[in-house]
Amino acid sequence: MSPGLAPDLYLRIRVSLKPADLDAFVALCWELGTVGLSESEASANRLDVYFHAASGDTQLLETLRGRLSSLDLKVDILDESVVQNRPDDWLKEFRGRFTGFPVGGRFWIHPPWERPSKNREVAICIEPGAAFGTGTHESTQLCLLGMEELAAPQSVLDVGTGSGILTVAALKLWPGVKALAIDNDPEVVAVARSTLGSNRLRGVLLAVAEPRSVQGAADLVIANLTRPILESQASELVRLSWSRLLVSGFTEDEEDAVLEAFLSAGVLNNVVKRRLRSWSSLQMERIRCTEHS
């Protein structure tokens, strides 16, 4: 938060959108860290989105516009302003929009104020808006879909853990697995630690770190990042993988470039491509050099 700003000040972004784009837009806002949404009093097709007022307001708007373009969402940003904390009505409405939902055949993602579903064996409790990874984004769901089809690994490394959702999924999907989660942002690591606590999970190694600083290797490396980061870190991610890699965070038209980066970084085979709407993931197996000596 910017120096001099009171803690009850919020950036309000007012948008106009079609009802068909509402769910996708709200999901995007969660991923960007919104603290609340409400329908504008002026029109049913307008929505007010609230973020903590901060020095990065300009960057937030640029990120929002870029994501709207990449998702091909027809959302018009009408105005933005810093406002005082409003009554609890918009927070209640926000909570009403984030309800539990299934992913694949085994996962159920829900906020703290809802009980998990009895129809899914793996329940993940997530506080929306805390960090990237509420489970609503296609890239996160692609990772979860890939994980539920894998045999249980002995160890997992979650690179760029965000909210910690994929680490929680691994620990609940494969009880007893050894897990290490890293991120280069201390605040994000704190959020991941809180997520693990909300899911009553302990004994997980969390670290503020880059892949190059991690020693050893994990049976499964999961990285839900972006194309530029995946391409730049491909060799490190391959080094850290003893057996399998699962990467996502890129669009279908970026898939070939990401795959080429990983194939250039190591000997990989059994590539599995998964797609969800315009997003993609890659699951790969590493062939270690000793196998060919």
CSV table of C-alpha atoms in Angstrom, one decimal:
chain,number,residue,atom,x,y,z
A,1,MET,CA,0.0,0.0,0.0
A,2,SER,CA,1.3,3.5,-0.9
A,3,PRO,CA,2.6,5.6,2.0
A,4,GLY,CA,0.0,7.8,3.5
A,5,LEU,CA,-3.0,5.7,2.2
A,6,ALA,CA,-5.3,4.6,5.0
A,7,PRO,CA,-5.9,0.8,5.1
A,8,ASP,CA,-9.6,1.3,4.3
A,9,LEU,CA,-9.0,2.8,0.9
A,10,TYR,CA,-9.7,0.7,-2.2
A,11,LEU,CA,-9.2,1.0,-5.9
A,12,ARG,CA,-12.6,0.7,-7.6
A,13,ILE,CA,-12.7,-0.3,-11.2
A,14,ARG,CA,-16.0,0.0,-12.9
A,15,VAL,CA,-16.6,-2.1,-16.0
A,16,SER,CA,-19.3,-2.8,-18.6
A,17,LEU,CA,-19.7,-6.3,-19.9
A,18,LYS,CA,-22.1,-8.8,-21.4
A,19,PRO,CA,-23.7,-11.4,-19.1
A,20,ALA,CA,-22.0,-14.2,-21.2
A,21,ASP,CA,-18.6,-12.8,-20.1
A,22,LEU,CA,-19.4,-12.4,-16.4
A,23,ASP,CA,-18.1,-15.7,-15.0
A,24,ALA,CA,-14.8,-15.5,-16.9
A,25,PHE,CA,-14.3,-11.9,-15.9
A,26,VAL,CA,-15.0,-12.6,-12.2
A,27,ALA,CA,-12.6,-15.6,-12.3
A,28,LEU,CA,-10.0,-13.3,-13.7
A,29,CYS,CA,-10.5,-10.7,-11.0
A,30,TRP,CA,-10.0,-13.4,-8.3
A,31,GLU,CA,-6.8,-14.4,-9.9
A,32,LEU,CA,-5.6,-10.8,-9.8
A,33,GLY,CA,-6.4,-10.4,-6.1
A,34,THR,CA,-9.7,-8.6,-5.9
A,35,VAL,CA,-11.2,-8.0,-2.4
A,36,GLY,CA,-14.7,-7.7,-3.6
A,37,LEU,CA,-17.2,-7.2,-6.5
A,38,SER,CA,-20.6,-5.8,-6.7
A,39,GLU,CA,-23.1,-5.0,-9.4
A,40,SER,CA,-23.3,-1.3,-10.2
A,41,GLU,CA,-26.4,0.5,-9.2
A,42,ALA,CA,-26.4,2.2,-12.6
A,43,SER,CA,-26.9,-0.9,-14.8
A,44,ALA,CA,-27.2,-4.6,-14.5
A,45,ASN,CA,-24.4,-4.9,-17.1
A,46,ARG,CA,-21.9,-3.0,-15.0
A,47,LEU,CA,-19.7,-4.3,-12.3
A,48,ASP,CA,-17.6,-2.6,-9.6
A,49,VAL,CA,-14.4,-4.5,-8.8
A,50,TYR,CA,-12.4,-3.5,-5.7
A,51,PHE,CA,-8.6,-3.9,-5.1
A,52,HIS,CA,-6.5,-2.7,-2.2
A,53,ALA,CA,-5.3,0.8,-3.1
A,54,ALA,CA,-1.6,0.6,-3.9
A,55,SER,CA,1.3,2.2,-5.7
A,56,GLY,CA,0.9,-0.5,-8.4
A,57,ASP,CA,-2.5,0.7,-9.5
A,58,THR,CA,-1.3,1.6,-13.0
A,59,GLN,CA,0.4,-1.8,-13.4
A,60,LEU,CA,-2.7,-3.5,-12.2
A,61,LEU,CA,-4.8,-1.8,-14.9
A,62,GLU,CA,-2.2,-2.7,-17.5
A,63,THR,CA,-2.3,-6.3,-16.4
A,64,LEU,CA,-6.1,-6.4,-16.4
A,65,ARG,CA,-6.3,-5.0,-19.9
A,66,GLY,CA,-3.7,-7.4,-21.1
A,67,ARG,CA,-5.5,-10.4,-19.7
A,68,LEU,CA,-8.8,-9.2,-21.1
A,69,SER,CA,-7.2,-9.1,-24.5
A,70,SER,CA,-5.6,-12.6,-24.2
A,71,LEU,CA,-8.8,-14.1,-23.0
A,72,ASP,CA,-10.8,-12.3,-25.8
A,73,LEU,CA,-13.2,-10.9,-23.2
A,74,LYS,CA,-15.3,-7.9,-24.4
A,75,VAL,CA,-15.1,-5.9,-21.2
A,76,ASP,CA,-14.9,-2.1,-21.2
A,77,ILE,CA,-13.2,-0.3,-18.3
A,78,LEU,CA,-15.4,2.8,-17.7
A,79,ASP,CA,-13.4,4.4,-14.9
A,80,GLU,CA,-11.3,3.8,-11.9
A,81,SER,CA,-11.1,5.7,-8.6
A,82,VAL,CA,-9.9,5.3,-5.0
A,83,VAL,CA,-12.9,5.0,-2.6
A,84,GLN,CA,-13.4,4.5,1.1
A,85,ASN,CA,-14.2,1.1,2.5
A,86,ARG,CA,-17.9,0.4,1.8
A,87,PRO,CA,-20.3,-1.5,4.0
A,88,ASP,CA,-20.3,-5.3,4.1
A,89,ASP,CA,-22.9,-5.7,1.3
A,90,TRP,CA,-20.4,-5.8,-1.5
A,91,LEU,CA,-18.2,-8.3,0.4
A,92,LYS,CA,-21.2,-10.5,1.0
A,93,GLU,CA,-22.1,-10.3,-2.7
A,94,PHE,CA,-18.5,-11.2,-3.6
A,95,ARG,CA,-18.6,-14.2,-1.3
A,96,GLY,CA,-21.8,-15.2,-2.9
A,97,ARG,CA,-20.1,-15.3,-6.3
A,98,PHE,CA,-17.3,-17.5,-5.1
A,99,THR,CA,-18.9,-20.9,-4.4
A,100,GLY,CA,-17.5,-24.4,-4.4
A,101,PHE,CA,-17.0,-26.1,-7.7
A,102,PRO,CA,-15.6,-29.4,-9.1
A,103,VAL,CA,-12.4,-29.9,-11.1
A,104,GLY,CA,-12.1,-33.2,-12.9
A,105,GLY,CA,-13.4,-36.3,-11.2
A,106,ARG,CA,-11.7,-36.0,-7.8
A,107,PHE,CA,-11.2,-32.4,-6.8
A,108,TRP,CA,-13.6,-30.0,-5.1
A,109,ILE,CA,-12.5,-26.4,-4.5
A,110,HIS,CA,-14.3,-24.3,-2.0
A,111,PRO,CA,-13.9,-21.1,0.0
A,112,PRO,CA,-13.5,-21.2,3.8
A,113,TRP,CA,-17.1,-20.2,4.4
A,114,GLU,CA,-18.4,-23.3,2.6
A,115,ARG,CA,-18.2,-27.0,3.5
A,116,PRO,CA,-16.6,-29.4,1.0
A,117,SER,CA,-18.7,-31.5,-1.2
A,118,LYS,CA,-19.3,-35.1,-0.3
A,119,ASN,CA,-19.2,-36.0,-4.0
A,120,ARG,CA,-15.5,-35.4,-4.5
A,121,GLU,CA,-12.7,-37.1,-2.5
A,122,VAL,CA,-10.2,-34.3,-2.6
A,123,ALA,CA,-11.4,-31.0,-1.1
A,124,ILE,CA,-9.2,-27.9,-1.3
A,125,CYS,CA,-10.0,-24.9,0.8
A,126,ILE,CA,-9.0,-21.6,-0.9
A,127,GLU,CA,-9.3,-18.0,0.2
A,128,PRO,CA,-10.2,-16.1,-3.0
A,129,GLY,CA,-8.1,-13.1,-4.0
A,130,ALA,CA,-5.1,-13.9,-1.9
A,131,ALA,CA,-2.7,-14.9,-4.7
A,132,PHE,CA,-2.6,-16.6,-8.1
A,133,GLY,CA,-4.3,-20.0,-8.0
A,134,THR,CA,-7.9,-20.0,-6.8
A,135,GLY,CA,-8.6,-22.9,-9.1
A,136,THR,CA,-10.9,-20.9,-11.5
A,137,HIS,CA,-8.2,-20.3,-14.1
A,138,GLU,CA,-7.8,-22.9,-16.9
A,139,SER,CA,-4.0,-23.3,-16.3
A,140,THR,CA,-4.6,-24.3,-12.7
A,141,GLN,CA,-7.3,-26.7,-13.7
A,142,LEU,CA,-5.1,-28.2,-16.3
A,143,CYS,CA,-2.5,-29.0,-13.7
A,144,LEU,CA,-5.1,-30.6,-11.5
A,145,LEU,CA,-6.5,-32.6,-14.3
A,146,GLY,CA,-3.0,-33.9,-15.1
A,147,MET,CA,-2.3,-34.7,-11.5
A,148,GLU,CA,-5.3,-36.8,-11.0
A,149,GLU,CA,-4.2,-39.1,-13.8
A,150,LEU,CA,-0.7,-39.6,-12.5
A,151,ALA,CA,0.5,-42.4,-10.4
A,152,ALA,CA,1.6,-41.3,-6.9
A,153,PRO,CA,5.1,-39.8,-6.9
A,154,GLN,CA,7.4,-40.0,-4.0
A,155,SER,CA,8.2,-36.3,-4.0
A,156,VAL,CA,6.8,-33.1,-5.6
A,157,LEU,CA,8.3,-29.7,-6.3
A,158,ASP,CA,5.8,-26.9,-6.9
A,159,VAL,CA,7.6,-24.1,-8.7
A,160,GLY,CA,5.9,-20.7,-8.4
A,161,THR,CA,3.4,-22.0,-5.9
A,162,GLY,CA,1.2,-18.9,-5.8
A,163,SER,CA,-1.7,-19.6,-3.4
A,164,GLY,CA,-0.3,-23.1,-2.7
A,165,ILE,CA,-3.3,-24.8,-4.3
A,166,LEU,CA,-1.2,-27.4,-6.3
A,167,THR,CA,0.8,-28.3,-3.3
A,168,VAL,CA,-2.4,-28.8,-1.3
A,169,ALA,CA,-3.7,-30.9,-4.1
A,170,ALA,CA,-0.6,-33.1,-4.2
A,171,LEU,CA,-0.6,-33.7,-0.4
A,172,LYS,CA,-4.3,-34.6,-0.4
A,173,LEU,CA,-4.2,-36.6,-3.6
A,174,TRP,CA,-1.1,-38.6,-2.6
A,175,PRO,CA,-0.9,-38.8,1.3
A,176,GLY,CA,2.6,-39.2,2.5
A,177,VAL,CA,4.3,-37.5,-0.5
A,178,LYS,CA,7.2,-35.3,0.2
A,179,ALA,CA,6.5,-31.7,-1.0
A,180,LEU,CA,8.6,-28.6,-1.5
A,181,ALA,CA,6.9,-25.4,-2.7
A,182,ILE,CA,8.9,-22.3,-3.8
A,183,ASP,CA,8.1,-18.8,-5.0
A,184,ASN,CA,10.3,-15.7,-5.5
A,185,ASP,CA,7.8,-13.5,-3.7
A,186,PRO,CA,7.9,-13.6,0.2
A,187,GLU,CA,4.3,-12.4,0.5
A,188,VAL,CA,3.1,-15.2,-1.8
A,189,VAL,CA,4.9,-17.8,0.2
A,190,ALA,CA,3.1,-16.4,3.3
A,191,VAL,CA,-0.2,-16.9,1.5
A,192,ALA,CA,0.7,-20.4,0.5
A,193,ARG,CA,1.6,-21.1,4.2
A,194,SER,CA,-1.9,-19.8,5.2
A,195,THR,CA,-3.5,-22.0,2.5
A,196,LEU,CA,-1.8,-25.1,3.9
A,197,GLY,CA,-3.0,-24.1,7.4
A,198,SER,CA,-6.5,-23.7,6.2
A,199,ASN,CA,-6.3,-27.3,4.8
A,200,ARG,CA,-4.8,-28.6,8.0
A,201,LEU,CA,-1.6,-29.6,6.3
A,202,ARG,CA,1.8,-29.5,8.0
A,203,GLY,CA,5.3,-30.6,7.4
A,204,VAL,CA,5.6,-29.0,4.0
A,205,LEU,CA,8.8,-27.2,3.0
A,206,LEU,CA,8.1,-23.7,1.8
A,207,ALA,CA,10.8,-21.4,0.5
A,208,VAL,CA,11.4,-18.0,-1.1
A,209,ALA,CA,13.6,-19.2,-3.9
A,210,GLU,CA,14.4,-19.4,-7.6
A,211,PRO,CA,14.7,-22.8,-9.3
A,212,ARG,CA,18.4,-22.4,-9.7
A,213,SER,CA,18.9,-22.4,-5.9
A,214,VAL,CA,17.2,-25.7,-5.3
A,215,GLN,CA,19.4,-28.7,-4.8
A,216,GLY,CA,18.5,-32.3,-5.7
A,217,ALA,CA,15.6,-33.4,-7.7
A,218,ALA,CA,11.9,-34.3,-7.2
A,219,ASP,CA,10.0,-37.2,-8.8
A,220,LEU,CA,7.4,-34.7,-10.1
A,221,VAL,CA,8.0,-31.1,-10.9
A,222,ILE,CA,4.9,-28.9,-11.4
A,223,ALA,CA,5.2,-25.4,-12.8
A,224,ASN,CA,2.2,-23.3,-13.5
A,225,LEU,CA,3.9,-20.1,-14.8
A,226,THR,CA,3.9,-18.2,-18.1
A,227,ARG,CA,5.5,-18.9,-21.5
A,228,PRO,CA,8.5,-16.5,-21.0
A,229,ILE,CA,9.3,-17.8,-17.6
A,230,LEU,CA,8.9,-21.5,-18.6
A,231,GLU,CA,11.2,-20.9,-21.6
A,232,SER,CA,13.8,-19.2,-19.6
A,233,GLN,CA,13.7,-21.8,-16.8
A,234,ALA,CA,13.2,-24.9,-18.9
A,235,SER,CA,16.8,-26.2,-18.2
A,236,GLU,CA,16.5,-25.7,-14.5
A,237,LEU,CA,13.1,-27.4,-14.4
A,238,VAL,CA,14.4,-30.4,-16.3
A,239,ARG,CA,17.4,-30.5,-13.9
A,240,LEU,CA,15.1,-30.6,-10.9
A,241,SER,CA,12.9,-33.4,-12.3
A,242,TRP,CA,13.9,-36.9,-11.5
A,243,SER,CA,11.1,-38.4,-13.6
A,244,ARG,CA,8.1,-36.2,-14.6
A,245,LEU,CA,7.3,-32.6,-15.4
A,246,LEU,CA,3.8,-31.0,-15.6
A,247,VAL,CA,3.8,-27.4,-16.8
A,248,SER,CA,1.1,-25.0,-17.7
A,249,GLY,CA,0.3,-21.2,-17.9
A,250,PHE,CA,0.5,-20.7,-21.6
A,251,THR,CA,-2.0,-20.6,-24.5
A,252,GLU,CA,-2.6,-23.2,-27.2
A,253,ASP,CA,-0.7,-21.1,-29.8
A,254,GLU,CA,2.3,-20.9,-27.4
A,255,GLU,CA,2.4,-24.6,-26.9
A,256,ASP,CA,4.9,-25.5,-29.6
A,257,ALA,CA,7.4,-22.9,-28.4
A,258,VAL,CA,7.2,-24.1,-24.8
A,259,LEU,CA,7.6,-27.7,-25.8
A,260,GLU,CA,10.6,-26.9,-28.0
A,261,ALA,CA,12.3,-25.1,-25.0
A,262,PHE,CA,11.9,-28.2,-22.9
A,263,LEU,CA,13.0,-30.7,-25.6
A,264,SER,CA,16.1,-28.5,-26.1
A,265,ALA,CA,16.8,-28.6,-22.3
A,266,GLY,CA,16.8,-32.4,-21.9
A,267,VAL,CA,15.8,-35.8,-23.2
A,268,LEU,CA,12.1,-36.0,-22.8
A,269,ASN,CA,9.4,-38.4,-24.1
A,270,ASN,CA,5.8,-39.5,-23.6
A,271,VAL,CA,4.6,-35.9,-24.0
A,272,VAL,CA,0.9,-35.5,-23.1
A,273,LYS,CA,-0.8,-32.3,-24.3
A,274,ARG,CA,-4.0,-31.2,-22.5
A,275,ARG,CA,-6.1,-28.2,-23.5
A,276,LEU,CA,-8.9,-26.4,-21.8
A,277,ARG,CA,-10.5,-23.7,-23.9
A,278,SER,CA,-7.6,-21.6,-25.3
A,279,TRP,CA,-5.1,-22.8,-22.6
A,280,SER,CA,-2.7,-25.7,-22.7
A,281,SER,CA,-0.5,-27.9,-20.5
A,282,LEU,CA,2.4,-30.3,-21.1
A,283,GLN,CA,3.2,-33.5,-19.2
A,284,MET,CA,6.6,-35.0,-20.0
A,285,GLU,CA,8.8,-37.8,-18.8
A,286,ARG,CA,12.5,-37.3,-18.4
A,287,ILE,CA,14.9,-39.9,-19.7
A,288,ARG,CA,18.1,-39.6,-17.6
A,289,CYS,CA,21.4,-39.8,-19.3
A,290,THR,CA,22.5,-42.8,-17.2
A,291,GLU,CA,19.8,-44.8,-19.0
A,292,HIS,CA,21.7,-44.4,-22.3
A,293,SER,CA,25.3,-44.8,-21.1
